[in-house]
mmCIF file of C-alpha atoms and ligand atoms in Angstrom:
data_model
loop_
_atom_site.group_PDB
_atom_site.id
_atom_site.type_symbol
_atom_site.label_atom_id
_atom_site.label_comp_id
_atom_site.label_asym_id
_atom_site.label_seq_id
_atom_site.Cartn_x
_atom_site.Cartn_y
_atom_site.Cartn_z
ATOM 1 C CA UNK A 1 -14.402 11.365 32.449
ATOM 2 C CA UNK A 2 -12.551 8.196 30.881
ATOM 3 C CA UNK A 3 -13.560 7.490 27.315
ATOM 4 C CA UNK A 4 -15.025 4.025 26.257
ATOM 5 C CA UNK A 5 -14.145 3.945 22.515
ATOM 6 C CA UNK A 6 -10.883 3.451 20.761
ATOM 7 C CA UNK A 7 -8.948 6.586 19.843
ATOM 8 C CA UNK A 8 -9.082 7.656 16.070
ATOM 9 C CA UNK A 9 -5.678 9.548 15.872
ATOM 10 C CA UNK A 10 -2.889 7.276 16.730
ATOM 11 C CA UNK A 11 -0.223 7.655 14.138
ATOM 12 C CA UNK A 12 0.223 5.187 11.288
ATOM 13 C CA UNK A 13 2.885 2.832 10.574
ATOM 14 C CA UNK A 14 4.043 4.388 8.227
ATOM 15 C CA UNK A 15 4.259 7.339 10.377
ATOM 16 C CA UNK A 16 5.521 5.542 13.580
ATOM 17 C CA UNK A 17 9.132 4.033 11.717
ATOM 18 C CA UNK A 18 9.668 7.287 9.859
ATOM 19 C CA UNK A 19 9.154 8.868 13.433
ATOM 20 C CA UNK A 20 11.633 6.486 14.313
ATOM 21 C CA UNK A 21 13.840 7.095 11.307
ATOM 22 C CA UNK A 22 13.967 11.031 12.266
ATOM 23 C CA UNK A 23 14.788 10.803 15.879
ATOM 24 C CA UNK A 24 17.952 8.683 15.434
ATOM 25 C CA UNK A 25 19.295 10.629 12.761
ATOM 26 C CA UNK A 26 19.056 13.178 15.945
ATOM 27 C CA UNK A 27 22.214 11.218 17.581
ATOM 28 C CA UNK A 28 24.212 12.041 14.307
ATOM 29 C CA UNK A 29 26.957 14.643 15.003
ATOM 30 C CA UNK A 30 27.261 15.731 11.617
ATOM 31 C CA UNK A 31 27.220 18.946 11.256
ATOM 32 C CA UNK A 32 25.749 19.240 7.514
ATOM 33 C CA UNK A 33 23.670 16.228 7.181
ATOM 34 C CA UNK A 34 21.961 14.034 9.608
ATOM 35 C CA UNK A 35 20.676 10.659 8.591
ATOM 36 C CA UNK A 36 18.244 8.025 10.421
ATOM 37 C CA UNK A 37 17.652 4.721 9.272
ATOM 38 C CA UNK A 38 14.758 1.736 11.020
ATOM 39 C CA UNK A 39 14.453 -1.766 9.829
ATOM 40 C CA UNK A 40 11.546 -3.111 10.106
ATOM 41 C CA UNK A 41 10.053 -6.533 9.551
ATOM 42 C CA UNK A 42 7.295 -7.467 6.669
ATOM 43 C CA UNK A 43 4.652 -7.818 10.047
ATOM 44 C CA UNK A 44 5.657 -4.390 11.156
ATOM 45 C CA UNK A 45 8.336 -4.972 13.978
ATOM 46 C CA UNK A 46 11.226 -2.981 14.272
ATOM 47 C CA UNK A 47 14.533 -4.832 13.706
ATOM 48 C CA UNK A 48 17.336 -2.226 14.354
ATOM 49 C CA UNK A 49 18.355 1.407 13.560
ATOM 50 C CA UNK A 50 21.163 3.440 12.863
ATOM 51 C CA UNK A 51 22.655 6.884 11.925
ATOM 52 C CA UNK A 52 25.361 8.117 10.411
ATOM 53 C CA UNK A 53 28.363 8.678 12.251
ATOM 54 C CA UNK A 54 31.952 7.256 13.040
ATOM 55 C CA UNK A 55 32.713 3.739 13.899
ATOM 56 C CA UNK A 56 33.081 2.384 17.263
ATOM 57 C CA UNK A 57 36.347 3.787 18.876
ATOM 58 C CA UNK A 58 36.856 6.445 16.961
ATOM 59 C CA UNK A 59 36.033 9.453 18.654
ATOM 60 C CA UNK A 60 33.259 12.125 17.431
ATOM 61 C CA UNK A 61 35.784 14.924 19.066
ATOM 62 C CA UNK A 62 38.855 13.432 17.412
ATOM 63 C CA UNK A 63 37.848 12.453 13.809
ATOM 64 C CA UNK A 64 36.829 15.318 11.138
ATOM 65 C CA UNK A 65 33.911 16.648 10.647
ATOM 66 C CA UNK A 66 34.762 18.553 7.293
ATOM 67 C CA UNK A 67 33.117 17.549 3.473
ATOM 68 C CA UNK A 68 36.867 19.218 2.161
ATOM 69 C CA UNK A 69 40.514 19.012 2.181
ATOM 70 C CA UNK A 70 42.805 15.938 2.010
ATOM 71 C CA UNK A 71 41.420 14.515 5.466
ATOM 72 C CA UNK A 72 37.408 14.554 5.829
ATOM 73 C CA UNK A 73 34.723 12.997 7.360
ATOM 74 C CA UNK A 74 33.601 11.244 4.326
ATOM 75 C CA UNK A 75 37.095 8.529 4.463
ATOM 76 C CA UNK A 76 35.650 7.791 8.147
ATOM 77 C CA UNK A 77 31.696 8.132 8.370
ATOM 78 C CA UNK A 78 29.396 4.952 7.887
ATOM 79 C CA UNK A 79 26.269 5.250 6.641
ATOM 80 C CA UNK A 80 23.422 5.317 8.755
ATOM 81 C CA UNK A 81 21.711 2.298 6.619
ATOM 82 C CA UNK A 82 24.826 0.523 6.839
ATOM 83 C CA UNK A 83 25.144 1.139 10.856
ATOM 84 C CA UNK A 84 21.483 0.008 10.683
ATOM 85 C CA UNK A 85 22.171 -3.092 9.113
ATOM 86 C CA UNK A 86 24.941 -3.666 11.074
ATOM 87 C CA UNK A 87 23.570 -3.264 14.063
ATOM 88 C CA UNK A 88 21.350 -5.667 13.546
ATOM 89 C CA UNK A 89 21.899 -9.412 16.012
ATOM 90 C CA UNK A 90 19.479 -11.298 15.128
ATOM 91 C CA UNK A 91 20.145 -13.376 11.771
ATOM 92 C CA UNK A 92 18.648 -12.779 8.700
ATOM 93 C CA UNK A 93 17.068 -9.631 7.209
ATOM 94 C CA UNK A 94 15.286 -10.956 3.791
ATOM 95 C CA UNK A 95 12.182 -9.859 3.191
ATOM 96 C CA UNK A 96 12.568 -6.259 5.786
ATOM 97 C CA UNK A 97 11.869 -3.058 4.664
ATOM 98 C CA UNK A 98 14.182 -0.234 5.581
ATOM 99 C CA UNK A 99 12.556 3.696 6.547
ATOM 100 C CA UNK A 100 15.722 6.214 5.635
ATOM 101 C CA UNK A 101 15.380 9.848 6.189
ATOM 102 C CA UNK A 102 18.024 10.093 3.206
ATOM 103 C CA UNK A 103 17.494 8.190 -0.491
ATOM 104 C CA UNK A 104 20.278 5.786 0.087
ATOM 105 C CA UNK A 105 23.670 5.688 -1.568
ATOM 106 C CA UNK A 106 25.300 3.438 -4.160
ATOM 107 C CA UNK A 107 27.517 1.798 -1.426
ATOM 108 C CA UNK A 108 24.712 1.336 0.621
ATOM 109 C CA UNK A 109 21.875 -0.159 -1.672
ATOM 110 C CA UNK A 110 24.656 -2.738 -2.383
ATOM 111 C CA UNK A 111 24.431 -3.517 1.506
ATOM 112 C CA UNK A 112 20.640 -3.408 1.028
ATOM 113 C CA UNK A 113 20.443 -5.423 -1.839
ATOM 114 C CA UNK A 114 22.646 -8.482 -0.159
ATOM 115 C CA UNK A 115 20.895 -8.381 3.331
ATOM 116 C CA UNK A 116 17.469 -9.170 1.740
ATOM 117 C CA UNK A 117 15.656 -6.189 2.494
ATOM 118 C CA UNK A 118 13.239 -5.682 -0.097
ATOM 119 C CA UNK A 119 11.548 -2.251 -0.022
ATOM 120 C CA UNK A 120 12.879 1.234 1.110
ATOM 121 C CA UNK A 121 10.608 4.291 2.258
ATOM 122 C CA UNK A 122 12.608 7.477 2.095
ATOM 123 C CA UNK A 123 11.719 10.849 2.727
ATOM 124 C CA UNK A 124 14.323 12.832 1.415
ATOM 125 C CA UNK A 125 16.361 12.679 -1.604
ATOM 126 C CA UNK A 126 18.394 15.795 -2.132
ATOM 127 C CA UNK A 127 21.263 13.916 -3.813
ATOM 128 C CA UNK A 128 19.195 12.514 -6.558
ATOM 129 C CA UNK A 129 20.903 14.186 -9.201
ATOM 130 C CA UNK A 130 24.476 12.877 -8.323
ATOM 131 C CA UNK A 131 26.103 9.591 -9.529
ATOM 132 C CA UNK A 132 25.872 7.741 -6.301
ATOM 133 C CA UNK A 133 22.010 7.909 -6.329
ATOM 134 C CA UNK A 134 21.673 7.440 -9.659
ATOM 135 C CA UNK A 135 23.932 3.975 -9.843
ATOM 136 C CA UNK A 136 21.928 3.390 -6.330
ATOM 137 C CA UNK A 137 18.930 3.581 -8.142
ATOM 138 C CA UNK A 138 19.879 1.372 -11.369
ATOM 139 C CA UNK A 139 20.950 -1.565 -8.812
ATOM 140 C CA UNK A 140 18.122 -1.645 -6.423
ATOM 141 C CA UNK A 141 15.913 -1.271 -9.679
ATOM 142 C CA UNK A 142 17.818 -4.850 -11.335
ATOM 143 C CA UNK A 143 17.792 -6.246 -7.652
ATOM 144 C CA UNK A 144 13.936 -5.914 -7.486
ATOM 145 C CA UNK A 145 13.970 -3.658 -4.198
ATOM 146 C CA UNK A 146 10.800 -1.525 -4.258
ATOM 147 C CA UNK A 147 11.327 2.390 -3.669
ATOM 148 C CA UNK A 148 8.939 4.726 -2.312
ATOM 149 C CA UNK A 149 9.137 8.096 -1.051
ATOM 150 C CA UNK A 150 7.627 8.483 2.189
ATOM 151 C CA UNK A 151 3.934 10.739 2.160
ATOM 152 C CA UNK A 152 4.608 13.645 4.954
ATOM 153 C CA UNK A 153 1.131 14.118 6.901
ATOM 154 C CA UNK A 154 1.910 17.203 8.071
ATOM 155 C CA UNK A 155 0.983 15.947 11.783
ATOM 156 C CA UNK A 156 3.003 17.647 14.289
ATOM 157 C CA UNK A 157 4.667 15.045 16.757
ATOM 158 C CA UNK A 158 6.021 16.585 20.072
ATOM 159 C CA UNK A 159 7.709 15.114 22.446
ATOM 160 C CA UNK A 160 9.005 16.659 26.199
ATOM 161 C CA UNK A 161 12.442 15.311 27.506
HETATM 162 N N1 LIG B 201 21.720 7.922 2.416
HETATM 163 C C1 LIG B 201 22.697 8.507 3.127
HETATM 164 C C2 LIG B 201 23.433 9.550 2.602
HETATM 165 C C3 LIG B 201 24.403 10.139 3.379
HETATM 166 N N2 LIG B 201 24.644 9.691 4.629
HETATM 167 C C4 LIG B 201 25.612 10.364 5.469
HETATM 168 C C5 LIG B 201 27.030 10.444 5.077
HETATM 169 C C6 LIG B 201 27.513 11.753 5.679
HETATM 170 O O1 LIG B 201 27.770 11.577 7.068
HETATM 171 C C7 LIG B 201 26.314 12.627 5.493
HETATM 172 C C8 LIG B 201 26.311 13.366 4.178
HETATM 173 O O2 LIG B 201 27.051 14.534 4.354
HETATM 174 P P1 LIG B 201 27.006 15.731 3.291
HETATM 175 O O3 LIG B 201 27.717 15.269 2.059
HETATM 176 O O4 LIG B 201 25.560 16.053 3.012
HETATM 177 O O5 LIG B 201 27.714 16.844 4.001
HETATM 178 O O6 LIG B 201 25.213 11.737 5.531
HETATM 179 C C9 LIG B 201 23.899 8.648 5.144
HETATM 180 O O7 LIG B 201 24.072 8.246 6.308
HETATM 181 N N3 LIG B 201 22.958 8.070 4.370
HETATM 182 ZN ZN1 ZN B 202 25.183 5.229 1.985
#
């Protein structure tokens, strides 16, 4: 039998551009870290996405994927805030929020801080005790962007392909 009333248990926003967040840092190739990043507007539309990886051209197959030795990934990856940001067509960004499955990086909450985006939900933040986070955190602190780790709800979200 159909049902009449509204159903209770759709997933909150909250939960819906994290979701988002996580299944694009899916297309990263990294092998070590993958990292998913939605924009979204301040009335809760979603304005682009990224994830970390290499820039357009150079190939996944070609490029390193190593954190050490003289040639690594780190000279060629972009950041998957960045990508978002630059992936981005449609004009201005002031006033967005960003969902990141990673706290973001120095280099990055510069790029934050000049596009206008204005809060940043995170859910993890395993690099908080290094010098990129921590001069991230100082700037996006005198810049005014709010911070705030995301709340996991423990709901399991499956999904056949
Ligand atoms: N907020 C962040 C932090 C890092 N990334 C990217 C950069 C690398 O591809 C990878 C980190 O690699 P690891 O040093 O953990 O081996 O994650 C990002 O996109 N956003
Ligand atoms: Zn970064």
């Amino acid at each position: 039998m159909s049902q009449t009333t509204k159903r209770l248990d759709a997933i909150s926003w909250d939960e819906y551009f994290m979701g988002v967040a996580m299944l694009s840092a899916l297309r990263s190739k990294d092998p070590n870290t993958q990292v998913g990043a939605c924009i979204v507007s301040s009335d809760n539309k979603i304005l682009s996405m990224g994830y970390n990886g290499f820039p357009l051209g150079c190939s996944d197959d070609e490029y390193p994927w190593n954190r050490e030795g003289e040639d690594n990934k780190y000279f060629y990856s972009t950041h998957s805030e960045l990508n978002a940001i630059l992936n981005y067509r449609g004009g201005s960004l002031e006033g967005a929020k960003i969902y990141v499955t990673l706290f973001p990086c120095n280099e990055c909450a510069k790029a934050i801080i000049q596009s206008g985006i204005k809060e940043i939900i995170y859910d993890d933040d395993k690099y908080k005790h290094t010098q990129t986070v921590i001069a991230s955190k100082r700037m996006l602190k005198s810049a005014g962007v709010k911070t705030r780790r995301y709340r996991r709800t423990g709901r399991n979200v499956e999904v056949h392909m």
